[in-house]
């Protein structure tokens, strides 16, 4: 009871802390700031000689991520994506939103439908991330699956046509990566040559760290305080999808937020998938898709794409990797 009362207060404090960008002590040649955006802790670190320039660039990068959130969030009623979900037939959208929807559709096609942006109604039914998650009956699942289906969205010029009026769009598996890419782009435009942007496991790296690659620790999906591996990367994105952050357990079964679009249930074959790619939006969507496909088909998918590498942990804890990653 007490916990229930304290929870809203804790949330308000967190949001306020986010709004004023929890400032950490800055050292010369480095600016590091954290904010709460898209329901996720976002951390930006920029390195260079001019701290004032770095400060301004980091501020602009956070502003850009908030702008992206306003466009794509299904938690914001006026966002273009919420308006598309509410539309019954069709809606004209901005070129930027059309581009990300097209990219998501392409990745959906390339992954045999494992990546699917039409699962909004399913997400609402399960409430995995809500206070009262719900395990749906088979009947509820088959009813809600009728409100999904990536084929129900057609894009013609700036118009998105829905063949199902109650189809609800959810870009939770790609827009966070896109926001991270936009932040990097803004930092680069502001003259920054060395930076990291991390939005809750969606990481993009700008340049390197003083001539050396960045060392990125990938969390072990079952041992909270352990790393699975450390990757050495530069000028790339690395994104992890896992079943260990947004989940609940009932009767010893773990229910998490990455759905198999066919069954409408949490995908069961992986514990985590990490994808390294040129940009975070692709890495984000591919990690979600490979997670759904499972370790064998997921590995095959990632191995077949150029400039993409991946690490997959199967449901029984086996680690698999694409051939381009070092042992
Ligand atoms: P990923 O594996 O990258 O994605 C999982 C997410 O993708 C799921 O949560 C679901 O949204 C979607 N998904 C599930 N299955 C599939 C599938 N088969 N194909 C495609 N997509 C799938 N969280 C909050 O708590 N509050 C907020 O206000 C909030 N605002 C957000 C605004 C934006 C623009 C975005 C992008 C996210 C926001 N989120 C918010 C976070 C969101 O709810 C997800 O938790 C987050 O995007 C999941 O990212 P991930 O890296 O954990 O998992
Ligand atoms: Mg993802």
PDB file of N, CA, C and O and ligand atoms in Angstrom, residues 37-40 68-76 113-119 123 129 170-177 199-202 239-242 245-246 257-261 284-285 287-289 291-292, ligand 1:
ATOM      1  N   UNK A  37      14.173  10.438 -21.273  1.00  0.00           N
ATOM      2  CA  UNK A  37      13.452  10.683 -22.529  1.00  0.00           C
ATOM      3  C   UNK A  37      12.917   9.335 -23.007  1.00  0.00           C
ATOM      4  O   UNK A  37      13.611   8.320 -22.900  1.00  0.00           O
ATOM      5  N   UNK A  38      11.714   9.317 -23.560  1.00  0.00           N
ATOM      6  CA  UNK A  38      11.099   8.085 -24.068  1.00  0.00           C
ATOM      7  C   UNK A  38      11.036   7.003 -22.980  1.00  0.00           C
ATOM      8  O   UNK A  38      11.255   5.819 -23.257  1.00  0.00           O
ATOM      9  N   UNK A  39      10.779   7.415 -21.761  1.00  0.00           N
ATOM     10  CA  UNK A  39      10.682   6.457 -20.657  1.00  0.00           C
ATOM     11  C   UNK A  39      11.988   5.747 -20.363  1.00  0.00           C
ATOM     12  O   UNK A  39      12.002   4.696 -19.720  1.00  0.00           O
ATOM     13  N   UNK A  40      13.090   6.308 -20.844  1.00  0.00           N
ATOM     14  CA  UNK A  40      14.391   5.644 -20.748  1.00  0.00           C
ATOM     15  C   UNK A  40      15.447   6.647 -20.283  1.00  0.00           C
ATOM     16  O   UNK A  40      15.385   7.816 -20.643  1.00  0.00           O
ATOM     17  N   UNK A  68      12.178  14.116 -31.515  1.00  0.00           N
ATOM     18  CA  UNK A  68      11.865  12.811 -32.112  1.00  0.00           C
ATOM     19  C   UNK A  68      10.785  12.102 -31.274  1.00  0.00           C
ATOM     20  O   UNK A  68       9.840  11.516 -31.808  1.00  0.00           O
ATOM     21  N   UNK A  69      10.903  12.180 -29.953  1.00  0.00           N
ATOM     22  CA  UNK A  69       9.903  11.554 -29.074  1.00  0.00           C
ATOM     23  C   UNK A  69       8.509  12.122 -29.369  1.00  0.00           C
ATOM     24  O   UNK A  69       7.530  11.378 -29.449  1.00  0.00           O
ATOM     25  N   UNK A  70       8.440  13.458 -29.542  1.00  0.00           N
ATOM     26  CA  UNK A  70       7.136  14.094 -29.814  1.00  0.00           C
ATOM     27  C   UNK A  70       6.505  13.580 -31.109  1.00  0.00           C
ATOM     28  O   UNK A  70       5.296  13.521 -31.240  1.00  0.00           O
ATOM     29  N   UNK A  71       7.336  13.199 -32.076  1.00  0.00           N
ATOM     30  CA  UNK A  71       6.817  12.704 -33.357  1.00  0.00           C
ATOM     31  C   UNK A  71       6.331  11.264 -33.265  1.00  0.00           C
ATOM     32  O   UNK A  71       5.316  10.893 -33.840  1.00  0.00           O
ATOM     33  N   UNK A  72       7.105  10.421 -32.550  1.00  0.00           N
ATOM     34  CA  UNK A  72       6.922   8.972 -32.670  1.00  0.00           C
ATOM     35  C   UNK A  72       6.293   8.288 -31.454  1.00  0.00           C
ATOM     36  O   UNK A  72       6.019   7.090 -31.526  1.00  0.00           O
ATOM     37  N   UNK A  73       6.114   9.010 -30.358  1.00  0.00           N
ATOM     38  CA  UNK A  73       5.676   8.312 -29.145  1.00  0.00           C
ATOM     39  C   UNK A  73       4.203   7.919 -29.183  1.00  0.00           C
ATOM     40  O   UNK A  73       3.343   8.739 -29.498  1.00  0.00           O
ATOM     41  N   UNK A  74       3.935   6.671 -28.799  1.00  0.00           N
ATOM     42  CA  UNK A  74       2.520   6.296 -28.657  1.00  0.00           C
ATOM     43  C   UNK A  74       2.016   6.660 -27.264  1.00  0.00           C
ATOM     44  O   UNK A  74       0.847   6.460 -26.960  1.00  0.00           O
ATOM     45  N   UNK A  75       2.902   7.213 -26.418  1.00  0.00           N
ATOM     46  CA  UNK A  75       2.487   7.688 -25.089  1.00  0.00           C
ATOM     47  C   UNK A  75       2.038   9.152 -25.166  1.00  0.00           C
ATOM     48  O   UNK A  75       1.581   9.705 -24.181  1.00  0.00           O
ATOM     49  N   UNK A  76       2.234   9.803 -26.324  1.00  0.00           N
ATOM     50  CA  UNK A  76       1.864  11.219 -26.463  1.00  0.00           C
ATOM     51  C   UNK A  76       0.702  11.309 -27.460  1.00  0.00           C
ATOM     52  O   UNK A  76       0.853  10.945 -28.632  1.00  0.00           O
ATOM     53  N   UNK A 113       8.610 -10.851 -41.371  1.00  0.00           N
ATOM     54  CA  UNK A 113       7.543 -10.325 -40.512  1.00  0.00           C
ATOM     55  C   UNK A 113       7.857 -10.367 -39.022  1.00  0.00           C
ATOM     56  O   UNK A 113       7.019  -9.989 -38.200  1.00  0.00           O
ATOM     57  N   UNK A 114       9.074 -10.817 -38.659  1.00  0.00           N
ATOM     58  CA  UNK A 114       9.410 -10.861 -37.220  1.00  0.00           C
ATOM     59  C   UNK A 114       9.416  -9.458 -36.631  1.00  0.00           C
ATOM     60  O   UNK A 114       8.978  -9.238 -35.496  1.00  0.00           O
ATOM     61  N   UNK A 115       9.917  -8.488 -37.402  1.00  0.00           N
ATOM     62  CA  UNK A 115       9.814  -7.085 -36.963  1.00  0.00           C
ATOM     63  C   UNK A 115       8.484  -6.562 -37.474  1.00  0.00           C
ATOM     64  O   UNK A 115       8.208  -6.585 -38.674  1.00  0.00           O
ATOM     65  N   UNK A 116       7.652  -6.096 -36.555  1.00  0.00           N
ATOM     66  CA  UNK A 116       6.274  -5.768 -36.915  1.00  0.00           C
ATOM     67  C   UNK A 116       5.824  -4.534 -36.121  1.00  0.00           C
ATOM     68  O   UNK A 116       5.754  -4.575 -34.890  1.00  0.00           O
ATOM     69  N   UNK A 117       5.553  -3.458 -36.839  1.00  0.00           N
ATOM     70  CA  UNK A 117       5.218  -2.189 -36.177  1.00  0.00           C
ATOM     71  C   UNK A 117       3.720  -2.053 -35.880  1.00  0.00           C
ATOM     72  O   UNK A 117       3.273  -0.998 -35.470  1.00  0.00           O
ATOM     73  N   UNK A 118       2.960  -3.122 -36.102  1.00  0.00           N
ATOM     74  CA  UNK A 118       1.499  -3.016 -35.969  1.00  0.00           C
ATOM     75  C   UNK A 118       0.972  -3.665 -34.687  1.00  0.00           C
ATOM     76  O   UNK A 118      -0.210  -3.978 -34.591  1.00  0.00           O
ATOM     77  N   UNK A 119       1.868  -3.861 -33.699  1.00  0.00           N
ATOM     78  CA  UNK A 119       1.470  -4.638 -32.520  1.00  0.00           C
ATOM     79  C   UNK A 119       0.972  -3.778 -31.349  1.00  0.00           C
ATOM     80  O   UNK A 119       0.954  -4.241 -30.205  1.00  0.00           O
ATOM     81  N   UNK A 123       0.320  -4.882 -27.373  1.00  0.00           N
ATOM     82  CA  UNK A 123       1.073  -4.280 -26.277  1.00  0.00           C
ATOM     83  C   UNK A 123       0.108  -3.741 -25.196  1.00  0.00           C
ATOM     84  O   UNK A 123       0.329  -3.931 -24.002  1.00  0.00           O
ATOM     85  N   UNK A 129       4.585  -3.451 -19.291  1.00  0.00           N
ATOM     86  CA  UNK A 129       5.343  -2.417 -18.588  1.00  0.00           C
ATOM     87  C   UNK A 129       4.461  -1.627 -17.620  1.00  0.00           C
ATOM     88  O   UNK A 129       4.925  -0.693 -16.972  1.00  0.00           O
ATOM     89  N   UNK A 170       3.071   0.870 -33.244  1.00  0.00           N
ATOM     90  CA  UNK A 170       3.995   0.975 -32.114  1.00  0.00           C
ATOM     91  C   UNK A 170       5.424   0.906 -32.640  1.00  0.00           C
ATOM     92  O   UNK A 170       5.845  -0.120 -33.171  1.00  0.00           O
ATOM     93  N   UNK A 171       6.144   2.011 -32.490  1.00  0.00           N
ATOM     94  CA  UNK A 171       7.529   2.045 -32.987  1.00  0.00           C
ATOM     95  C   UNK A 171       8.555   1.856 -31.862  1.00  0.00           C
ATOM     96  O   UNK A 171       9.701   2.279 -31.983  1.00  0.00           O
ATOM     97  N   UNK A 172       8.102   1.197 -30.775  1.00  0.00           N
ATOM     98  CA  UNK A 172       8.999   0.956 -29.629  1.00  0.00           C
ATOM     99  C   UNK A 172      10.239   0.161 -29.982  1.00  0.00           C
ATOM    100  O   UNK A 172      11.235   0.218 -29.273  1.00  0.00           O
ATOM    101  N   UNK A 173      10.216  -0.561 -31.099  1.00  0.00           N
ATOM    102  CA  UNK A 173      11.367  -1.387 -31.473  1.00  0.00           C
ATOM    103  C   UNK A 173      12.303  -0.733 -32.468  1.00  0.00           C
ATOM    104  O   UNK A 173      13.275  -1.368 -32.896  1.00  0.00           O
ATOM    105  N   UNK A 174      12.053   0.535 -32.824  1.00  0.00           N
ATOM    106  CA  UNK A 174      12.934   1.184 -33.809  1.00  0.00           C
ATOM    107  C   UNK A 174      13.169   2.681 -33.533  1.00  0.00           C
ATOM    108  O   UNK A 174      14.257   3.197 -33.815  1.00  0.00           O
ATOM    109  N   UNK A 175      12.183   3.355 -32.935  1.00  0.00           N
ATOM    110  CA  UNK A 175      12.293   4.818 -32.832  1.00  0.00           C
ATOM    111  C   UNK A 175      13.316   5.274 -31.793  1.00  0.00           C
ATOM    112  O   UNK A 175      13.873   6.371 -31.901  1.00  0.00           O
ATOM    113  N   UNK A 176      13.585   4.410 -30.805  1.00  0.00           N
ATOM    114  CA  UNK A 176      14.618   4.767 -29.819  1.00  0.00           C
ATOM    115  C   UNK A 176      15.980   4.792 -30.519  1.00  0.00           C
ATOM    116  O   UNK A 176      16.775   5.710 -30.319  1.00  0.00           O
ATOM    117  N   UNK A 177      16.217   3.793 -31.355  1.00  0.00           N
ATOM    118  CA  UNK A 177      17.462   3.765 -32.133  1.00  0.00           C
ATOM    119  C   UNK A 177      17.548   4.967 -33.057  1.00  0.00           C
ATOM    120  O   UNK A 177      18.602   5.604 -33.174  1.00  0.00           O
ATOM    121  N   UNK A 199      20.808   5.197 -25.024  1.00  0.00           N
ATOM    122  CA  UNK A 199      19.423   5.279 -24.558  1.00  0.00           C
ATOM    123  C   UNK A 199      19.005   3.882 -24.103  1.00  0.00           C
ATOM    124  O   UNK A 199      18.526   3.080 -24.908  1.00  0.00           O
ATOM    125  N   UNK A 200      19.267   3.572 -22.857  1.00  0.00           N
ATOM    126  CA  UNK A 200      18.869   2.290 -22.279  1.00  0.00           C
ATOM    127  C   UNK A 200      19.262   1.092 -23.118  1.00  0.00           C
ATOM    128  O   UNK A 200      18.428   0.241 -23.410  1.00  0.00           O
ATOM    129  N   UNK A 201      20.521   1.033 -23.563  1.00  0.00           N
ATOM    130  CA  UNK A 201      20.997  -0.136 -24.316  1.00  0.00           C
ATOM    131  C   UNK A 201      21.032   0.069 -25.821  1.00  0.00           C
ATOM    132  O   UNK A 201      21.537  -0.786 -26.536  1.00  0.00           O
ATOM    133  N   UNK A 202      20.488   1.182 -26.294  1.00  0.00           N
ATOM    134  CA  UNK A 202      20.646   1.550 -27.714  1.00  0.00           C
ATOM    135  C   UNK A 202      21.789   2.561 -27.759  1.00  0.00           C
ATOM    136  O   UNK A 202      21.616   3.708 -27.345  1.00  0.00           O
ATOM    137  N   UNK A 239      23.220  -2.254 -30.295  1.00  0.00           N
ATOM    138  CA  UNK A 239      21.908  -2.243 -29.636  1.00  0.00           C
ATOM    139  C   UNK A 239      21.581  -3.646 -29.114  1.00  0.00           C
ATOM    140  O   UNK A 239      21.793  -4.634 -29.817  1.00  0.00           O
ATOM    141  N   UNK A 240      21.064  -3.697 -27.889  1.00  0.00           N
ATOM    142  CA  UNK A 240      20.692  -4.996 -27.321  1.00  0.00           C
ATOM    143  C   UNK A 240      19.196  -5.043 -27.028  1.00  0.00           C
ATOM    144  O   UNK A 240      18.633  -4.095 -26.482  1.00  0.00           O
ATOM    145  N   UNK A 241      18.568  -6.148 -27.443  1.00  0.00           N
ATOM    146  CA  UNK A 241      17.187  -6.438 -27.055  1.00  0.00           C
ATOM    147  C   UNK A 241      17.240  -7.627 -26.120  1.00  0.00           C
ATOM    148  O   UNK A 241      17.848  -8.641 -26.451  1.00  0.00           O
ATOM    149  N   UNK A 242      16.607  -7.512 -24.969  1.00  0.00           N
ATOM    150  CA  UNK A 242      16.666  -8.627 -24.025  1.00  0.00           C
ATOM    151  C   UNK A 242      15.336  -8.829 -23.309  1.00  0.00           C
ATOM    152  O   UNK A 242      14.449  -7.980 -23.369  1.00  0.00           O
ATOM    153  N   UNK A 245      14.825  -6.741 -18.864  1.00  0.00           N
ATOM    154  CA  UNK A 245      14.623  -5.415 -18.296  1.00  0.00           C
ATOM    155  C   UNK A 245      13.163  -5.051 -18.118  1.00  0.00           C
ATOM    156  O   UNK A 245      12.767  -4.531 -17.100  1.00  0.00           O
ATOM    157  N   UNK A 246      12.371  -5.307 -19.152  1.00  0.00           N
ATOM    158  CA  UNK A 246      10.942  -5.002 -19.040  1.00  0.00           C
ATOM    159  C   UNK A 246      10.188  -6.328 -19.043  1.00  0.00           C
ATOM    160  O   UNK A 246       9.873  -6.860 -20.102  1.00  0.00           O
ATOM    161  N   UNK A 257       8.590  -8.001 -23.080  1.00  0.00           N
ATOM    162  CA  UNK A 257       7.932  -7.045 -23.987  1.00  0.00           C
ATOM    163  C   UNK A 257       8.230  -7.247 -25.475  1.00  0.00           C
ATOM    164  O   UNK A 257       7.833  -6.424 -26.292  1.00  0.00           O
ATOM    165  N   UNK A 258       8.918  -8.341 -25.858  1.00  0.00           N
ATOM    166  CA  UNK A 258       9.192  -8.545 -27.288  1.00  0.00           C
ATOM    167  C   UNK A 258       8.290  -9.688 -27.768  1.00  0.00           C
ATOM    168  O   UNK A 258       8.449 -10.832 -27.336  1.00  0.00           O
ATOM    169  N   UNK A 259       7.346  -9.338 -28.635  1.00  0.00           N
ATOM    170  CA  UNK A 259       6.290 -10.300 -28.979  1.00  0.00           C
ATOM    171  C   UNK A 259       6.558 -11.028 -30.288  1.00  0.00           C
ATOM    172  O   UNK A 259       7.036 -10.433 -31.268  1.00  0.00           O
ATOM    173  N   UNK A 260       6.192 -12.305 -30.298  1.00  0.00           N
ATOM    174  CA  UNK A 260       6.125 -13.057 -31.536  1.00  0.00           C
ATOM    175  C   UNK A 260       4.809 -12.641 -32.203  1.00  0.00           C
ATOM    176  O   UNK A 260       3.736 -12.894 -31.650  1.00  0.00           O
ATOM    177  N   UNK A 261       4.894 -11.986 -33.384  1.00  0.00           N
ATOM    178  CA  UNK A 261       3.666 -11.461 -33.995  1.00  0.00           C
ATOM    179  C   UNK A 261       2.668 -12.553 -34.379  1.00  0.00           C
ATOM    180  O   UNK A 261       1.493 -12.260 -34.560  1.00  0.00           O
ATOM    181  N   UNK A 284      18.560  -1.488 -33.852  1.00  0.00           N
ATOM    182  CA  UNK A 284      17.434  -1.626 -32.923  1.00  0.00           C
ATOM    183  C   UNK A 284      16.406  -2.614 -33.494  1.00  0.00           C
ATOM    184  O   UNK A 284      16.042  -3.609 -32.852  1.00  0.00           O
ATOM    185  N   UNK A 285      15.966  -2.334 -34.729  1.00  0.00           N
ATOM    186  CA  UNK A 285      14.925  -3.175 -35.340  1.00  0.00           C
ATOM    187  C   UNK A 285      15.441  -4.589 -35.591  1.00  0.00           C
ATOM    188  O   UNK A 285      14.717  -5.573 -35.375  1.00  0.00           O
ATOM    189  N   UNK A 287      17.771  -6.190 -33.916  1.00  0.00           N
ATOM    190  CA  UNK A 287      17.911  -6.924 -32.647  1.00  0.00           C
ATOM    191  C   UNK A 287      16.546  -7.463 -32.210  1.00  0.00           C
ATOM    192  O   UNK A 287      16.432  -8.615 -31.769  1.00  0.00           O
ATOM    193  N   UNK A 288      15.515  -6.643 -32.346  1.00  0.00           N
ATOM    194  CA  UNK A 288      14.162  -7.090 -31.990  1.00  0.00           C
ATOM    195  C   UNK A 288      13.756  -8.271 -32.880  1.00  0.00           C
ATOM    196  O   UNK A 288      13.241  -9.288 -32.402  1.00  0.00           O
ATOM    197  N   UNK A 289      14.018  -8.131 -34.202  1.00  0.00           N
ATOM    198  CA  UNK A 289      13.625  -9.182 -35.153  1.00  0.00           C
ATOM    199  C   UNK A 289      14.372 -10.478 -34.886  1.00  0.00           C
ATOM    200  O   UNK A 289      13.766 -11.560 -34.853  1.00  0.00           O
ATOM    201  N   UNK A 291      15.675 -11.478 -32.164  1.00  0.00           N
ATOM    202  CA  UNK A 291      15.181 -12.034 -30.898  1.00  0.00           C
ATOM    203  C   UNK A 291      13.938 -12.886 -31.154  1.00  0.00           C
ATOM    204  O   UNK A 291      13.802 -13.986 -30.625  1.00  0.00           O
ATOM    205  N   UNK A 292      13.037 -12.358 -31.997  1.00  0.00           N
ATOM    206  CA  UNK A 292      11.789 -13.085 -32.299  1.00  0.00           C
ATOM    207  C   UNK A 292      12.090 -14.342 -33.115  1.00  0.00           C
ATOM    208  O   UNK A 292      11.524 -15.412 -32.864  1.00  0.00           O
TER     209      UNK A 292
HETATM  210  P1  LIG B   1      13.313  -3.525 -28.199  1.00  0.00           P
HETATM  211  O1  LIG B   1      13.533  -4.980 -28.389  1.00  0.00           O
HETATM  212  O2  LIG B   1      14.105  -2.640 -29.050  1.00  0.00           O
HETATM  213  O3  LIG B   1      11.806  -3.247 -28.541  1.00  0.00           O
HETATM  214  C1  LIG B   1      10.758  -3.847 -27.873  1.00  0.00           C
HETATM  215  C2  LIG B   1       9.600  -2.950 -28.061  1.00  0.00           C
HETATM  216  O4  LIG B   1       9.229  -2.970 -29.440  1.00  0.00           O
HETATM  217  C3  LIG B   1       8.384  -3.363 -27.260  1.00  0.00           C
HETATM  218  O5  LIG B   1       8.294  -2.672 -26.043  1.00  0.00           O
HETATM  219  C4  LIG B   1       7.288  -3.011 -28.212  1.00  0.00           C
HETATM  220  O6  LIG B   1       7.023  -1.633 -28.094  1.00  0.00           O
HETATM  221  C5  LIG B   1       7.870  -3.245 -29.574  1.00  0.00           C
HETATM  222  N1  LIG B   1       7.788  -4.623 -30.073  1.00  0.00           N
HETATM  223  C6  LIG B   1       7.491  -5.781 -29.404  1.00  0.00           C
HETATM  224  N2  LIG B   1       7.526  -6.835 -30.229  1.00  0.00           N
HETATM  225  C7  LIG B   1       7.854  -6.341 -31.447  1.00  0.00           C
HETATM  226  C8  LIG B   1       8.052  -6.955 -32.728  1.00  0.00           C
HETATM  227  N3  LIG B   1       7.919  -8.262 -32.923  1.00  0.00           N
HETATM  228  N4  LIG B   1       8.377  -6.140 -33.758  1.00  0.00           N
HETATM  229  C9  LIG B   1       8.519  -4.813 -33.598  1.00  0.00           C
HETATM  230  N5  LIG B   1       8.355  -4.177 -32.411  1.00  0.00           N
HETATM  231  C10 LIG B   1       8.029  -4.946 -31.358  1.00  0.00           C
HETATM  232  N6  LIG B   1       8.382   3.913 -22.192  1.00  0.00           N
HETATM  233  C11 LIG B   1       7.757   4.383 -21.082  1.00  0.00           C
HETATM  234  O7  LIG B   1       7.719   3.666 -20.083  1.00  0.00           O
HETATM  235  N7  LIG B   1       7.211   5.639 -21.061  1.00  0.00           N
HETATM  236  C12 LIG B   1       7.236   6.451 -22.152  1.00  0.00           C
HETATM  237  O8  LIG B   1       6.753   7.581 -22.114  1.00  0.00           O
HETATM  238  C13 LIG B   1       7.857   5.961 -23.354  1.00  0.00           C
HETATM  239  N8  LIG B   1       7.922   6.733 -24.468  1.00  0.00           N
HETATM  240  C14 LIG B   1       8.521   6.224 -25.596  1.00  0.00           C
HETATM  241  C15 LIG B   1       8.586   7.017 -26.750  1.00  0.00           C
HETATM  242  C16 LIG B   1       9.218   6.560 -27.887  1.00  0.00           C
HETATM  243  C17 LIG B   1       9.253   7.410 -29.127  1.00  0.00           C
HETATM  244  C18 LIG B   1       9.833   5.270 -27.878  1.00  0.00           C
HETATM  245  C19 LIG B   1      10.546   4.746 -29.089  1.00  0.00           C
HETATM  246  C20 LIG B   1       9.791   4.490 -26.741  1.00  0.00           C
HETATM  247  C21 LIG B   1       9.139   4.942 -25.591  1.00  0.00           C
HETATM  248  N9  LIG B   1       9.085   4.181 -24.428  1.00  0.00           N
HETATM  249  C22 LIG B   1       8.441   4.664 -23.310  1.00  0.00           C
HETATM  250  C23 LIG B   1       9.796   2.888 -24.337  1.00  0.00           C
HETATM  251  C24 LIG B   1       9.033   1.756 -25.002  1.00  0.00           C
HETATM  252  O9  LIG B   1       7.819   1.573 -24.318  1.00  0.00           O
HETATM  253  C25 LIG B   1       9.843   0.471 -25.004  1.00  0.00           C
HETATM  254  O10 LIG B   1      10.046   0.046 -23.690  1.00  0.00           O
HETATM  255  C26 LIG B   1      11.170   0.589 -25.597  1.00  0.00           C
HETATM  256  O11 LIG B   1      11.127   1.241 -26.828  1.00  0.00           O
HETATM  257  C27 LIG B   1      11.680  -0.828 -25.769  1.00  0.00           C
HETATM  258  O12 LIG B   1      12.983  -0.776 -26.176  1.00  0.00           O
HETATM  259  P2  LIG B   1      13.973  -1.937 -25.859  1.00  0.00           P
HETATM  260  O13 LIG B   1      15.288  -1.499 -26.363  1.00  0.00           O
HETATM  261  O14 LIG B   1      13.845  -2.329 -24.443  1.00  0.00           O
HETATM  262  O15 LIG B   1      13.411  -3.192 -26.654  1.00  0.00           O
END
